[in-house]
Coordinates of C-alpha atoms in Angstrom, one line a residue:
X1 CA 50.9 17.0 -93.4
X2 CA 51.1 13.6 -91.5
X3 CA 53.6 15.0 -89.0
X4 CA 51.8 18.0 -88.0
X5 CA 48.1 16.0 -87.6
X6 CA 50.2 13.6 -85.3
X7 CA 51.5 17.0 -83.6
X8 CA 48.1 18.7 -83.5
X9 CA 46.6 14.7 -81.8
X10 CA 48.7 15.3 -79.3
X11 CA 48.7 18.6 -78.4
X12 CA 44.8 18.1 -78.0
X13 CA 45.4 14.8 -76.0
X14 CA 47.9 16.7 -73.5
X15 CA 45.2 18.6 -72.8
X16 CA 42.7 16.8 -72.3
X17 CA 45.0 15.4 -69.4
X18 CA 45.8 18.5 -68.1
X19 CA 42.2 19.7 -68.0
X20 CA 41.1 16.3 -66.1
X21 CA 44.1 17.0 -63.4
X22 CA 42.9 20.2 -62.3
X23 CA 44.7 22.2 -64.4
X24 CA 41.1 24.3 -64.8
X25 CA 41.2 25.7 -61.5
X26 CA 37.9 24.5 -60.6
X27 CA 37.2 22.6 -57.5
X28 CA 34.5 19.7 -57.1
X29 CA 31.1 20.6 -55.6
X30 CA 30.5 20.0 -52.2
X31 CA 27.1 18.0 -51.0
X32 CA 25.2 18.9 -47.8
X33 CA 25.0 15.9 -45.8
X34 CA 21.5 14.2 -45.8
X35 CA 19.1 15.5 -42.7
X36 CA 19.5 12.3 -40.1
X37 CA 16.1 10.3 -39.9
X38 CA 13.3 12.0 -37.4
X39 CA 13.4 9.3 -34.1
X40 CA 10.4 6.8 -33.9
X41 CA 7.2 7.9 -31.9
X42 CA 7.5 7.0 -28.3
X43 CA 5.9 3.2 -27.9
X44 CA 2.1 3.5 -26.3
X45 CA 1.4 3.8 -23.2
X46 CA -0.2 0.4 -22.3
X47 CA -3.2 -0.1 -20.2
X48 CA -5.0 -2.7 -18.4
X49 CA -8.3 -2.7 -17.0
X50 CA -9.7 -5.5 -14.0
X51 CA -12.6 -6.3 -12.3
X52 CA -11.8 -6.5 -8.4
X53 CA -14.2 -8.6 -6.3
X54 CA -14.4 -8.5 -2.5
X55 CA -15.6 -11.6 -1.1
X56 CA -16.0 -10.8 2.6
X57 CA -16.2 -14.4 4.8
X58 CA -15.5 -12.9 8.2
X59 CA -18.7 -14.1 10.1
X60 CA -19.7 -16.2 13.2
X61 CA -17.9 -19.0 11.9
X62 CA -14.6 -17.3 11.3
X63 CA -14.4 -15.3 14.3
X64 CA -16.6 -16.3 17.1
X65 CA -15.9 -14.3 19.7
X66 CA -18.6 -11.8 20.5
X67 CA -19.2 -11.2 16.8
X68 CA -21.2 -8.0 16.2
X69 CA -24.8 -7.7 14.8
X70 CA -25.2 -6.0 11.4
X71 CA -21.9 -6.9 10.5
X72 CA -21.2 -5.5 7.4
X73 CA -17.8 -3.7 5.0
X74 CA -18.2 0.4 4.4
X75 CA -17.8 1.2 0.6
X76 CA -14.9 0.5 -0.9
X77 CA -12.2 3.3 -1.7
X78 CA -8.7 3.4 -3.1
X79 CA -6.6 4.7 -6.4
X80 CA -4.4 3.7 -9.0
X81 CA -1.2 5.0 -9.0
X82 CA 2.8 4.9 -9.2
X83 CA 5.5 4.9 -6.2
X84 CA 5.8 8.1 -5.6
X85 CA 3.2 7.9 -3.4
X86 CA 2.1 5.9 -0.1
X87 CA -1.7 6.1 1.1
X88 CA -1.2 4.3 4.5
X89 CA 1.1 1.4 5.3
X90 CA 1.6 -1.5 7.5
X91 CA 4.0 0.4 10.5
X92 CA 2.5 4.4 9.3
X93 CA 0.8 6.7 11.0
X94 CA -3.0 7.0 9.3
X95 CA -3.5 9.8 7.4
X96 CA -6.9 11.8 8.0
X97 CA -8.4 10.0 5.3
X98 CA -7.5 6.7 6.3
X99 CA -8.8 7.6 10.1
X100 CA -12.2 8.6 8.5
X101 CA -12.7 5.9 6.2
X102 CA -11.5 2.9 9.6
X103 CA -13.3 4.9 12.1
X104 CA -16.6 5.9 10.0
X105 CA -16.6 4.4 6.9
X106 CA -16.4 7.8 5.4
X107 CA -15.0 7.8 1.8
X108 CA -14.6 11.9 1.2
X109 CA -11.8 13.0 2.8
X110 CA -9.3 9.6 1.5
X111 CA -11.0 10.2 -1.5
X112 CA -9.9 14.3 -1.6
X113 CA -6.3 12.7 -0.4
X114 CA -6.2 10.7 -3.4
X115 CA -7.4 13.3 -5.9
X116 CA -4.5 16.0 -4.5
X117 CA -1.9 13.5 -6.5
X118 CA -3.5 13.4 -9.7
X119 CA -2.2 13.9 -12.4
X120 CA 1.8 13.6 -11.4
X121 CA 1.2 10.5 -8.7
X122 CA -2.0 8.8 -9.2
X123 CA -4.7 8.2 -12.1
X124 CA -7.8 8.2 -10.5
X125 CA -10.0 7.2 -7.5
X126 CA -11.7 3.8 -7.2
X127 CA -14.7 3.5 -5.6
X128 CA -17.2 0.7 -4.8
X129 CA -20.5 -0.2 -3.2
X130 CA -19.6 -2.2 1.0
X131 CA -21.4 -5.3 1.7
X132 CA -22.8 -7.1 4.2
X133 CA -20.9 -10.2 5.9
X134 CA -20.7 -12.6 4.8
X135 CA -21.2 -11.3 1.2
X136 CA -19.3 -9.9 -1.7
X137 CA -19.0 -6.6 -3.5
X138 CA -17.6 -5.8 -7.4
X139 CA -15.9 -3.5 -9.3
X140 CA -16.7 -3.8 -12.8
X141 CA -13.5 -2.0 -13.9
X142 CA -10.6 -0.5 -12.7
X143 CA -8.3 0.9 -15.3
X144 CA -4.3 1.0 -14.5
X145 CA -1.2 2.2 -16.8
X146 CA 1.9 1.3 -17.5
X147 CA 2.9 4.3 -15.6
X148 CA 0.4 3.8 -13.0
X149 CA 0.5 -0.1 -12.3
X150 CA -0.6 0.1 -8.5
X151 CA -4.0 -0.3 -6.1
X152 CA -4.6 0.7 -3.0
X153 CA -8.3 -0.6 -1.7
X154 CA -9.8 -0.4 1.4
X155 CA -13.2 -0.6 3.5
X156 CA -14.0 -0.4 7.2
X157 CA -14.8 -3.5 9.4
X158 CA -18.2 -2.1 10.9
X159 CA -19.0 -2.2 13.3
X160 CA -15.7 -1.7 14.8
X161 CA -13.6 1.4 16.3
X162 CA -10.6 1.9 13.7
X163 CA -10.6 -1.7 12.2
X164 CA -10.1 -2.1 8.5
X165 CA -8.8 -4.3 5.1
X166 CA -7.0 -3.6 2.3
X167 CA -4.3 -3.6 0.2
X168 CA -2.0 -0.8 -0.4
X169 CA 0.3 -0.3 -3.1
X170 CA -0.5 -3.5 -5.1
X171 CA 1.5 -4.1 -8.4
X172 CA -0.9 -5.6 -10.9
X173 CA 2.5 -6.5 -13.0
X174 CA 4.6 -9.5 -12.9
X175 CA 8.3 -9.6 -12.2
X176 CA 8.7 -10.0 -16.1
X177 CA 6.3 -6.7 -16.5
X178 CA 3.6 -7.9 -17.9
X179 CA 0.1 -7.7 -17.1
X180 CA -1.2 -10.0 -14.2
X181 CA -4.5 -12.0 -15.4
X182 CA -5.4 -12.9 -12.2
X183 CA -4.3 -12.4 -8.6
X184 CA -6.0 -13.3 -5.3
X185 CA -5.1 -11.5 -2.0
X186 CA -6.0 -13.0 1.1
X187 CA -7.2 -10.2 3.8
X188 CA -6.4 -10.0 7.5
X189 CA -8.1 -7.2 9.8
X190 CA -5.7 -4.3 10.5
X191 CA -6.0 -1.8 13.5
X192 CA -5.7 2.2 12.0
X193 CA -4.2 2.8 15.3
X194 CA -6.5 5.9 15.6
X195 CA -9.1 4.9 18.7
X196 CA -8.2 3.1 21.6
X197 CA -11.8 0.9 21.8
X198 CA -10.8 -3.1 22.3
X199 CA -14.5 -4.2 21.0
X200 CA -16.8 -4.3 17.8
X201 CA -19.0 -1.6 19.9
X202 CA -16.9 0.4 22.2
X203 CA -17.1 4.2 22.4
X204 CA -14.9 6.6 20.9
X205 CA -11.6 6.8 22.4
X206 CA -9.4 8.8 20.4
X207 CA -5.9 7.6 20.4
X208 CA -3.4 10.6 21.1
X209 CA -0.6 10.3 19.5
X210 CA -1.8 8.3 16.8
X211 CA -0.3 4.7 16.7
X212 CA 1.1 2.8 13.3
X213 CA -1.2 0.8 11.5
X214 CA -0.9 -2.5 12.5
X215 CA -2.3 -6.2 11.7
X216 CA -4.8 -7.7 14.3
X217 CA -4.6 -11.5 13.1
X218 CA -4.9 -13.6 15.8
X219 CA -5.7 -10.9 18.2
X220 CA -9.1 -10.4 20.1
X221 CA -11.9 -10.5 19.3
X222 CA -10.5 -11.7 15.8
X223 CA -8.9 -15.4 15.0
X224 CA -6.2 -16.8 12.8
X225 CA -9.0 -16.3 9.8
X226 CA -8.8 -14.2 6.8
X227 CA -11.7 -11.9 6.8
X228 CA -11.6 -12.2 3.2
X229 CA -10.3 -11.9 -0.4
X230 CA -9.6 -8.9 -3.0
X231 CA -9.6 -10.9 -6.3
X232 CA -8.4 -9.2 -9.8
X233 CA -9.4 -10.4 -13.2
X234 CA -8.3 -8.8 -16.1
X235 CA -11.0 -8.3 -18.3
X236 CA -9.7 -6.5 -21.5
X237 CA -6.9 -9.2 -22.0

């Protein structure tokens, strides 16, 4: 009886090992791997909104020679926007917008130029109230993106026959990327290269071709002085 429980043991232990060495003929279940992790949400598209003040100091003072009566700035006009596109530039050709807004102080037709490039290349229009000169005129708030970190802003020197200031193009970010908080830009009269008149009060005299825009610092009947400032504070900072 002792011999063949012993026997019996290990019969029973035998296959126990042979069951746990596959001898069964079953294979191990497979897992799915898990489903990879959704990506995060895009970071938010930051914003930044300023108030731009135009202090205009071109005057007797500044610029003596046969300074014009009513001397005043049209209303301002410009957009925010990316690189992808250029609404006049120092050495360019003025676009019908430009011309309208240096030779009349007309703000619809930049102002139409500007809206044909939104959404893809500019956010929206800016507009302002002119001034008289000396003097100063506000914008309460322009908004810019982080995909649309640029100004352009301009207004007419009136009376004049093409003569303007402005900035175009103008990053309101640092070189790190960041926000500006505040930023000064000194102004010097430019020529839109569109009428040929040499004075504050000379006739129309279309220019054919157009010329490039060009600065008129130091050139009659201006002088080495600024005509005045664009400053940008950033207000929801």
């Amino acid at each position: 009886m002792r011999m063949r429980f012993r026997r019996a043991r290990a019969f029973t232990i035998l296959a126990l090992v042979a069951a746990g060495c596959g001898g069964s003929g079953t294979e191990p279940v497979s897992r799915p791997d898990p489903e990879p992790e959704p990506p995060p949400p895009p970071p938010a598209v930051t914003t930044a909104t300023y108030r731009v003040v135009f202090d205009a100091t071109w005057s007797a003072s500044t610029h003596p020679t046969n300074f014009p009566g009513g001397a005043h700035f049209s209303p301002l006009i410009g957009a925010a926007h990316n690189d992808s596109v250029t609404f006049w530039a120092l050495e360019g050709t003025a676009t019908a917008g430009i011309e309208s807004m240096a030779e009349t102080g007309g703000t619809s037709t930049l102002a139409a130029e500007i809206r044909a490039e939104i959404p893809g290349s500019a956010l929206a229009v800016i507009n302002g109230s002119g001034t008289r000169s000396p003097g100063s005129a506000t914008i309460q708030a322009v908004t810019v993106r982080e995909d649309f970190p640029l100004v352009t802003l301009v207004t007419m020197i009136a009376p004049s026959p093409d003569w303007f200031v402005g900035v175009s193009g103008l990053s309101l970010r640092d070189a790190a990327g960041d926000w500006v908080d505040d930023l000064e830009v000194i102004l010097y009269p430019l020529d839109a290269g569109t009428d040929d008149g040499p004075a504050y009060n000379s006739a129309n005299d279309d220019t054919s071709p157009k010329e490039p825009i060009r600065s008129l610092q130091g050139e009659r009947p201006f002088s080495d002085e600024p005509i005045g400032t664009f400053t940008f504070t950033r207000t929801d900072g």
